mmCIF file of N, CA and C in Angstrom:
data_model
loop_
_atom_site.group_PDB
_atom_site.id
_atom_site.type_symbol
_atom_site.label_atom_id
_atom_site.label_comp_id
_atom_site.label_asym_id
_atom_site.label_seq_id
_atom_site.Cartn_x
_atom_site.Cartn_y
_atom_site.Cartn_z
ATOM 1 N N UNK A 10 90.241 95.746 97.866
ATOM 2 C CA UNK A 10 89.536 96.761 98.003
ATOM 3 C C UNK A 10 91.129 97.919 98.616
ATOM 4 N N UNK A 11 91.064 99.039 98.176
ATOM 5 C CA UNK A 11 91.639 100.143 98.665
ATOM 6 C C UNK A 11 91.084 100.573 100.164
ATOM 7 N N UNK A 12 91.885 100.862 101.072
ATOM 8 C CA UNK A 12 90.894 101.005 102.439
ATOM 9 C C UNK A 12 91.865 102.106 103.244
ATOM 10 N N UNK A 13 91.537 103.436 104.207
ATOM 11 C CA UNK A 13 92.509 104.448 104.215
ATOM 12 C C UNK A 13 92.330 103.918 105.560
ATOM 13 N N UNK A 14 92.787 104.191 107.076
ATOM 14 C CA UNK A 14 92.616 104.593 108.370
ATOM 15 C C UNK A 14 93.474 104.993 108.619
ATOM 16 N N UNK A 15 92.680 106.326 109.589
ATOM 17 C CA UNK A 15 94.005 107.060 110.450
ATOM 18 C C UNK A 15 93.387 106.302 112.309
ATOM 19 N N UNK A 16 94.646 107.261 112.890
ATOM 20 C CA UNK A 16 94.812 106.870 114.119
ATOM 21 C C UNK A 16 93.682 106.691 115.034
ATOM 22 N N UNK A 17 92.715 107.726 114.495
ATOM 23 C CA UNK A 17 91.568 108.367 115.326
ATOM 24 C C UNK A 17 90.432 107.308 114.959
ATOM 25 N N UNK A 18 90.475 106.400 114.161
ATOM 26 C CA UNK A 18 89.578 105.293 113.880
ATOM 27 C C UNK A 18 88.885 105.420 112.353
ATOM 28 N N UNK A 19 88.788 107.002 111.814
ATOM 29 C CA UNK A 19 88.496 107.155 110.652
ATOM 30 C C UNK A 19 88.715 106.405 109.312
ATOM 31 N N UNK A 20 87.468 105.763 108.648
ATOM 32 C CA UNK A 20 88.223 104.829 107.811
ATOM 33 C C UNK A 20 87.327 105.225 106.368
ATOM 34 N N UNK A 21 88.035 105.091 105.700
ATOM 35 C CA UNK A 21 87.888 105.427 104.645
ATOM 36 C C UNK A 21 87.335 104.152 103.362
ATOM 37 N N UNK A 22 86.715 103.259 102.520
ATOM 38 C CA UNK A 22 86.913 102.267 101.193
ATOM 39 C C UNK A 22 86.989 103.474 100.390
ATOM 40 N N UNK A 23 87.647 102.874 99.683
ATOM 41 C CA UNK A 23 87.758 102.941 98.049
ATOM 42 C C UNK A 23 88.248 104.239 97.972
ATOM 43 N N UNK A 24 89.005 105.168 99.183
ATOM 44 C CA UNK A 24 89.680 106.451 99.275
ATOM 45 C C UNK A 24 89.837 106.954 97.807
ATOM 46 N N UNK A 25 89.095 107.945 97.171
ATOM 47 C CA UNK A 25 89.760 109.356 95.901
ATOM 48 C C UNK A 25 90.843 109.656 96.575
ATOM 49 N N UNK A 26 92.054 110.599 95.539
ATOM 50 C CA UNK A 26 92.993 111.455 96.284
ATOM 51 C C UNK A 26 92.864 112.189 96.813
ATOM 52 N N UNK A 27 91.775 113.142 96.389
ATOM 53 C CA UNK A 27 91.511 114.240 97.423
ATOM 54 C C UNK A 27 91.462 113.599 99.016
ATOM 55 N N UNK A 28 90.820 112.694 99.162
ATOM 56 C CA UNK A 28 90.741 111.902 100.515
ATOM 57 C C UNK A 28 91.828 111.482 101.365
ATOM 58 N N UNK A 29 92.884 111.207 100.546
ATOM 59 C CA UNK A 29 93.659 110.554 101.196
ATOM 60 C C UNK A 29 94.456 112.048 101.748
ATOM 61 N N UNK A 30 94.472 113.002 100.794
ATOM 62 C CA UNK A 30 95.250 114.027 100.661
ATOM 63 C C UNK A 30 95.099 114.938 101.974
ATOM 64 N N UNK A 31 93.901 114.778 101.998
ATOM 65 C CA UNK A 31 92.693 115.521 103.280
ATOM 66 C C UNK A 31 93.517 114.547 104.993
ATOM 67 N N UNK A 32 93.226 113.227 104.750
ATOM 68 C CA UNK A 32 93.618 112.451 105.903
ATOM 69 C C UNK A 32 95.341 112.655 106.021
ATOM 70 N N UNK A 33 96.075 113.017 105.211
ATOM 71 C CA UNK A 33 97.031 113.354 105.407
ATOM 72 C C UNK A 33 97.727 114.797 106.001
ATOM 73 N N UNK A 34 96.923 115.877 105.370
ATOM 74 C CA UNK A 34 97.022 116.541 105.654
ATOM 75 C C UNK A 34 96.545 117.165 107.517
ATOM 76 N N UNK A 35 96.153 115.977 107.911
ATOM 77 C CA UNK A 35 94.834 116.302 109.168
ATOM 78 C C UNK A 35 95.851 115.571 110.527
ATOM 79 N N UNK A 36 96.777 115.241 109.726
ATOM 80 C CA UNK A 36 97.841 114.788 110.755
ATOM 81 C C UNK A 36 98.341 115.524 111.907
ATOM 82 N N UNK A 37 98.226 114.780 113.131
ATOM 83 C CA UNK A 37 99.043 115.646 114.190
ATOM 84 C C UNK A 37 99.103 114.417 115.661
ATOM 85 N N UNK A 38 99.046 115.157 116.272
ATOM 86 C CA UNK A 38 99.239 114.774 118.017
ATOM 87 C C UNK A 38 98.025 114.304 118.186
ATOM 88 N N UNK A 39 97.647 112.977 118.661
ATOM 89 C CA UNK A 39 97.020 112.178 118.929
ATOM 90 C C UNK A 39 95.994 111.848 117.144
ATOM 91 N N UNK A 40 96.462 112.149 116.509
ATOM 92 C CA UNK A 40 95.894 111.070 115.161
ATOM 93 C C UNK A 40 96.982 111.154 114.209
ATOM 94 N N UNK A 41 98.615 110.783 114.220
ATOM 95 C CA UNK A 41 99.391 110.900 113.920
ATOM 96 C C UNK A 41 99.548 109.507 112.501
ATOM 97 N N UNK A 42 98.644 109.235 112.762
ATOM 98 C CA UNK A 42 99.051 107.622 111.435
ATOM 99 C C UNK A 42 98.398 107.380 110.972
ATOM 100 N N UNK A 43 98.233 106.847 109.619
ATOM 101 C CA UNK A 43 97.893 107.066 108.549
ATOM 102 C C UNK A 43 98.272 105.580 107.557
ATOM 103 N N UNK A 44 97.176 104.616 107.836
ATOM 104 C CA UNK A 44 97.496 103.072 106.848
ATOM 105 C C UNK A 44 96.416 103.122 105.628
ATOM 106 N N UNK A 45 96.507 102.876 104.500
ATOM 107 C CA UNK A 45 96.678 102.426 103.208
ATOM 108 C C UNK A 45 96.861 101.051 103.457
ATOM 109 N N UNK A 46 95.634 100.329 103.224
ATOM 110 C CA UNK A 46 95.468 98.770 102.501
ATOM 111 C C UNK A 46 95.378 98.406 101.879
ATOM 112 N N UNK A 47 95.688 97.080 100.752
ATOM 113 C CA UNK A 47 94.685 96.501 100.038
ATOM 114 C C UNK A 47 94.546 95.427 100.528
ATOM 115 N N UNK A 48 93.253 95.034 100.744
ATOM 116 C CA UNK A 48 92.655 93.962 101.975
ATOM 117 C C UNK A 48 91.510 93.004 100.334
ATOM 118 N N UNK A 49 92.250 92.145 101.076
ATOM 119 C CA UNK A 49 91.573 91.083 99.250
ATOM 120 C C UNK A 49 90.802 89.669 100.088
ATOM 121 N N UNK A 50 90.118 89.666 100.435
ATOM 122 C CA UNK A 50 89.649 88.055 101.142
ATOM 123 C C UNK A 50 90.469 86.738 100.449
ATOM 124 N N UNK A 51 90.519 86.374 99.506
ATOM 125 C CA UNK A 51 91.185 85.432 99.458
ATOM 126 C C UNK A 51 92.431 85.569 98.800
ATOM 127 N N UNK A 52 93.118 86.374 99.140
ATOM 128 C CA UNK A 52 94.934 87.037 99.471
ATOM 129 C C UNK A 52 94.996 86.362 100.507
ATOM 130 N N UNK A 53 96.364 85.766 101.294
ATOM 131 C CA UNK A 53 96.879 85.910 102.141
ATOM 132 C C UNK A 53 97.947 87.024 102.194
ATOM 133 N N UNK A 54 98.550 87.288 103.641
ATOM 134 C CA UNK A 54 99.504 88.325 103.617
ATOM 135 C C UNK A 54 98.502 89.713 103.561
ATOM 136 N N UNK A 55 99.740 90.612 103.859
ATOM 137 C CA UNK A 55 99.168 92.039 103.553
ATOM 138 C C UNK A 55 100.004 93.160 102.960
ATOM 139 N N UNK A 56 99.277 93.866 102.452
ATOM 140 C CA UNK A 56 100.103 94.716 101.314
ATOM 141 C C UNK A 56 99.468 96.624 101.851
ATOM 142 N N UNK A 57 100.387 97.092 102.486
ATOM 143 C CA UNK A 57 100.173 98.179 102.965
ATOM 144 C C UNK A 57 101.637 99.185 102.558
ATOM 145 N N UNK A 58 100.823 100.825 102.441
ATOM 146 C CA UNK A 58 101.500 101.984 102.976
ATOM 147 C C UNK A 58 100.878 102.637 104.115
ATOM 148 N N UNK A 59 102.122 102.657 105.438
ATOM 149 C CA UNK A 59 101.900 103.890 106.355
ATOM 150 C C UNK A 59 102.517 105.147 106.337
ATOM 151 N N UNK A 60 101.958 105.961 107.216
ATOM 152 C CA UNK A 60 102.874 107.191 108.066
ATOM 153 C C UNK A 60 102.625 107.029 109.095
ATOM 154 N N UNK A 61 103.092 108.239 110.097
ATOM 155 C CA UNK A 61 103.417 108.200 111.234
ATOM 156 C C UNK A 61 104.049 109.427 111.016
ATOM 157 N N UNK A 62 103.360 110.831 111.648
ATOM 158 C CA UNK A 62 103.880 112.148 111.698
ATOM 159 C C UNK A 62 104.629 112.040 113.348
ATOM 160 N N UNK A 63 105.885 111.544 112.757
ATOM 161 C CA UNK A 63 106.567 112.300 114.327
ATOM 162 C C UNK A 63 106.623 113.080 115.228
ATOM 163 N N UNK A 64 107.268 113.099 116.630
ATOM 164 C CA UNK A 64 106.968 114.503 117.407
ATOM 165 C C UNK A 64 108.408 115.806 116.759
ATOM 166 N N UNK A 65 109.196 115.040 116.142
ATOM 167 C CA UNK A 65 109.866 115.728 115.240
ATOM 168 C C UNK A 65 109.712 116.360 114.407
ATOM 169 N N UNK A 66 108.222 116.332 113.932
ATOM 170 C CA UNK A 66 107.804 116.814 112.444
ATOM 171 C C UNK A 66 107.625 116.128 111.131
ATOM 172 N N UNK A 67 108.989 115.111 111.813
ATOM 173 C CA UNK A 67 108.966 114.281 109.919
ATOM 174 C C UNK A 67 108.089 113.291 110.057
ATOM 175 N N UNK A 68 108.059 112.697 108.855
ATOM 176 C CA UNK A 68 107.343 111.600 108.695
ATOM 177 C C UNK A 68 107.962 110.228 108.383
ATOM 178 N N UNK A 69 107.460 109.154 109.060
ATOM 179 C CA UNK A 69 107.993 107.791 108.869
ATOM 180 C C UNK A 69 107.200 107.019 107.819
ATOM 181 N N UNK A 70 107.808 107.392 106.882
ATOM 182 C CA UNK A 70 106.745 105.878 106.024
ATOM 183 C C UNK A 70 107.508 104.916 105.684
ATOM 184 N N UNK A 71 106.778 103.472 105.798
ATOM 185 C CA UNK A 71 106.576 102.493 105.879
ATOM 186 C C UNK A 71 105.891 101.956 104.492
ATOM 187 N N UNK A 72 106.013 100.826 104.330
ATOM 188 C CA UNK A 72 105.558 99.994 103.537
ATOM 189 C C UNK A 72 105.919 98.518 104.068
ATOM 190 N N UNK A 73 104.718 97.060 103.498
ATOM 191 C CA UNK A 73 104.932 95.809 103.444
ATOM 192 C C UNK A 73 104.170 95.289 102.320
ATOM 193 N N UNK A 74 105.177 93.906 101.727
ATOM 194 C CA UNK A 74 104.752 93.599 100.351
ATOM 195 C C UNK A 74 104.538 92.053 101.111
ATOM 196 N N UNK A 75 103.625 92.012 101.515
ATOM 197 C CA UNK A 75 102.548 90.824 101.301
ATOM 198 C C UNK A 75 103.226 90.045 102.749
ATOM 199 N N UNK A 76 104.597 90.214 102.804
ATOM 200 C CA UNK A 76 105.012 88.965 104.367
ATOM 201 C C UNK A 76 106.068 90.359 105.624
ATOM 202 N N UNK A 77 105.940 89.969 106.770
ATOM 203 C CA UNK A 77 106.614 90.498 107.383
ATOM 204 C C UNK A 77 108.838 90.780 106.662
ATOM 205 N N UNK A 78 109.000 89.709 105.938
ATOM 206 C CA UNK A 78 109.910 89.677 105.841
ATOM 207 C C UNK A 78 110.235 91.226 104.363
ATOM 208 N N UNK A 79 109.181 91.648 104.342
ATOM 209 C CA UNK A 79 109.437 92.397 103.004
ATOM 210 C C UNK A 79 108.729 94.082 104.016
ATOM 211 N N UNK A 80 108.950 94.489 104.878
ATOM 212 C CA UNK A 80 109.207 95.405 105.274
ATOM 213 C C UNK A 80 110.383 96.649 105.406
ATOM 214 N N UNK A 81 110.272 97.173 105.144
ATOM 215 C CA UNK A 81 110.521 98.961 104.669
ATOM 216 C C UNK A 81 110.431 100.059 105.409
ATOM 217 N N UNK A 82 111.466 100.987 105.286
ATOM 218 C CA UNK A 82 111.479 102.238 106.465
ATOM 219 C C UNK A 82 112.050 103.374 105.893
ATOM 220 N N UNK A 83 111.666 104.617 105.864
ATOM 221 C CA UNK A 83 112.146 105.770 105.709
ATOM 222 C C UNK A 83 111.802 107.028 106.405
ATOM 223 N N UNK A 84 112.637 107.762 106.367
ATOM 224 C CA UNK A 84 111.915 109.052 106.786
ATOM 225 C C UNK A 84 111.989 110.368 105.630
ATOM 226 N N UNK A 85 110.827 111.654 106.048
ATOM 227 C CA UNK A 85 111.267 112.650 105.312
ATOM 228 C C UNK A 85 110.539 113.541 105.981
ATOM 229 N N UNK A 86 110.916 114.807 105.838
ATOM 230 C CA UNK A 86 110.102 116.047 106.404
ATOM 231 C C UNK A 86 109.368 116.464 105.198
ATOM 232 N N UNK A 87 109.303 116.051 104.085
ATOM 233 C CA UNK A 87 108.059 116.848 102.896
ATOM 234 C C UNK A 87 107.054 115.787 102.901
ATOM 235 N N UNK A 88 105.897 116.578 103.592
ATOM 236 C CA UNK A 88 104.140 115.792 103.281
ATOM 237 C C UNK A 88 103.494 115.671 101.746
ATOM 238 N N UNK A 89 104.717 116.559 100.942
ATOM 239 C CA UNK A 89 104.515 116.263 99.456
ATOM 240 C C UNK A 89 105.071 114.695 98.826
ATOM 241 N N UNK A 90 106.376 114.182 99.304
ATOM 242 C CA UNK A 90 106.519 113.201 98.960
ATOM 243 C C UNK A 90 106.147 112.209 99.498
ATOM 244 N N UNK A 91 105.252 112.137 100.715
ATOM 245 C CA UNK A 91 104.859 111.370 101.177
ATOM 246 C C UNK A 91 103.253 111.283 100.474
ATOM 247 N N UNK A 92 102.571 112.155 100.145
ATOM 248 C CA UNK A 92 101.153 112.257 99.617
ATOM 249 C C UNK A 92 101.528 111.601 98.084
ATOM 250 N N UNK A 93 102.730 111.903 97.213
ATOM 251 C CA UNK A 93 102.998 111.389 96.298
ATOM 252 C C UNK A 93 103.483 110.094 96.315
ATOM 253 N N UNK A 94 104.459 109.031 96.906
ATOM 254 C CA UNK A 94 104.461 108.407 97.493
ATOM 255 C C UNK A 94 103.262 107.545 97.400
ATOM 256 N N UNK A 95 102.039 107.614 98.640
ATOM 257 C CA UNK A 95 101.411 106.848 98.885
ATOM 258 C C UNK A 95 100.515 106.850 97.878
ATOM 259 N N UNK A 96 100.143 107.942 97.020
ATOM 260 C CA UNK A 96 99.319 107.885 96.089
ATOM 261 C C UNK A 96 99.617 107.335 94.487
ATOM 262 N N UNK A 97 100.766 107.028 94.596
ATOM 263 C CA UNK A 97 101.660 105.898 93.929
ATOM 264 C C UNK A 97 101.161 104.557 93.830
ATOM 265 N N UNK A 98 101.503 104.343 95.078
ATOM 266 C CA UNK A 98 101.386 102.860 95.714
ATOM 267 C C UNK A 98 99.937 102.620 95.813
ATOM 268 N N UNK A 99 98.832 103.210 95.705
ATOM 269 C CA UNK A 99 97.578 103.375 95.731
ATOM 270 C C UNK A 99 97.105 102.871 94.178
ATOM 271 N N UNK A 100 97.731 103.575 93.515
ATOM 272 C CA UNK A 100 97.644 102.788 91.863
ATOM 273 C C UNK A 100 98.527 102.167 91.498
ATOM 274 N N UNK A 101 99.339 101.791 91.969
ATOM 275 C CA UNK A 101 100.192 100.298 91.549
ATOM 276 C C UNK A 101 101.232 100.429 90.411
ATOM 277 N N UNK A 102 101.351 102.410 90.524
ATOM 278 C CA UNK A 102 103.311 102.569 89.902
ATOM 279 C C UNK A 102 104.150 102.246 90.654
ATOM 280 N N UNK A 103 104.653 101.903 88.987
ATOM 281 C CA UNK A 103 105.997 101.201 89.433
ATOM 282 C C UNK A 103 106.862 101.996 90.397
ATOM 283 N N UNK A 104 106.584 103.062 90.050
ATOM 284 C CA UNK A 104 107.972 104.167 90.704
ATOM 285 C C UNK A 104 108.227 104.411 91.766
ATOM 286 N N UNK A 105 106.337 104.175 92.566
ATOM 287 C CA UNK A 105 106.045 105.150 93.782
ATOM 288 C C UNK A 105 107.357 105.538 94.760
ATOM 289 N N UNK A 106 108.412 104.487 95.029
ATOM 290 C CA UNK A 106 109.202 104.466 95.825
ATOM 291 C C UNK A 106 110.038 105.102 95.570
ATOM 292 N N UNK A 107 110.662 105.656 94.655
ATOM 293 C CA UNK A 107 111.950 106.325 93.991
ATOM 294 C C UNK A 107 111.896 107.922 94.850
ATOM 295 N N UNK A 108 112.971 108.009 94.902
ATOM 296 C CA UNK A 108 113.109 109.285 95.582
ATOM 297 C C UNK A 108 113.582 108.936 97.174
ATOM 298 N N UNK A 109 113.724 108.148 97.623
ATOM 299 C CA UNK A 109 113.657 107.653 99.002
ATOM 300 C C UNK A 109 114.694 106.531 99.521
ATOM 301 N N UNK A 110 115.446 106.515 100.347
ATOM 302 C CA UNK A 110 116.466 105.477 101.079
ATOM 303 C C UNK A 110 115.641 104.393 101.874
ATOM 304 N N UNK A 111 115.030 103.388 101.532
ATOM 305 C CA UNK A 111 114.640 102.687 102.339
ATOM 306 C C UNK A 111 115.298 101.713 102.809
ATOM 307 N N UNK A 112 115.411 101.103 104.047
ATOM 308 C CA UNK A 112 115.900 100.349 104.742
ATOM 309 C C UNK A 112 114.622 99.117 105.457
ATOM 310 N N UNK A 113 115.344 98.152 105.191
ATOM 311 C CA UNK A 113 114.402 96.623 105.293
ATOM 312 C C UNK A 113 114.416 96.313 107.120
ATOM 313 N N UNK A 114 113.191 96.754 107.741
ATOM 314 C CA UNK A 114 113.073 96.385 108.976
ATOM 315 C C UNK A 114 112.590 94.957 109.107
ATOM 316 N N UNK A 115 112.312 94.305 108.277
ATOM 317 C CA UNK A 115 111.419 93.187 108.343
ATOM 318 C C UNK A 115 112.196 92.640 109.435
ATOM 319 N N UNK A 116 112.868 91.804 109.701
ATOM 320 C CA UNK A 116 113.671 90.576 110.486
ATOM 321 C C UNK A 116 113.105 91.005 111.819
ATOM 322 N N UNK A 117 112.450 92.436 112.140
ATOM 323 C CA UNK A 117 112.205 93.517 113.544
ATOM 324 C C UNK A 117 110.533 92.454 113.997
ATOM 325 N N UNK A 118 110.269 91.976 112.576
ATOM 326 C CA UNK A 118 108.488 91.376 112.459
ATOM 327 C C UNK A 118 108.487 89.544 112.203
ATOM 328 N N UNK A 119 109.911 89.266 111.935
ATOM 329 C CA UNK A 119 110.552 87.792 111.983
ATOM 330 C C UNK A 119 109.708 86.668 112.261
ATOM 331 N N UNK A 120 109.448 87.057 113.496
ATOM 332 C CA UNK A 120 109.278 85.938 114.485
ATOM 333 C C UNK A 120 107.496 86.196 114.680
ATOM 334 N N UNK A 121 106.791 87.011 114.531
ATOM 335 C CA UNK A 121 105.486 87.241 114.277
ATOM 336 C C UNK A 121 104.812 86.172 113.175
ATOM 337 N N UNK A 122 105.355 86.259 111.936
ATOM 338 C CA UNK A 122 104.997 85.490 110.851
ATOM 339 C C UNK A 122 105.695 84.031 110.883
ATOM 340 N N UNK A 123 106.209 83.580 111.804
ATOM 341 C CA UNK A 123 107.252 82.223 112.020
ATOM 342 C C UNK A 123 106.002 81.351 112.727
ATOM 343 N N UNK A 124 105.260 82.594 113.628
ATOM 344 C CA UNK A 124 104.290 81.918 114.847
ATOM 345 C C UNK A 124 102.953 81.820 113.802
ATOM 346 N N UNK A 125 102.838 82.597 112.948
ATOM 347 C CA UNK A 125 101.368 82.301 111.874
ATOM 348 C C UNK A 125 101.703 81.042 110.759
ATOM 349 N N UNK A 126 102.966 80.786 110.433
ATOM 350 C CA UNK A 126 103.187 79.964 109.440
ATOM 351 C C UNK A 126 103.254 78.454 110.238
ATOM 352 N N UNK A 127 103.487 78.003 111.354
ATOM 353 C CA UNK A 127 103.359 77.075 111.909
ATOM 354 C C UNK A 127 102.152 76.537 112.570
#
């Protein structure tokens, strides 16, 4: 199931495209973070895309593909590009991450995964 949650704690299960757009457009100081995640009871790992509206008004976009080693980050000034990417991710489109330069930041999270597997 797809779940959208913002920093203020507003959660929407199975959010529509317009709901995701409204949540993204509402980001501001104090509510600067939005997460879309696929939550499945029988599946190990975590799959999500998240965005942070930074103090310099850029968007830090990240996604995780199941495990910490597959955690990537990029930045953009375009809310429209962020929305297109988030909607594409939510819809399972193969090309959702095109148009960005992604950096693997998984090594920053590796110690967390090692503790959970041991």
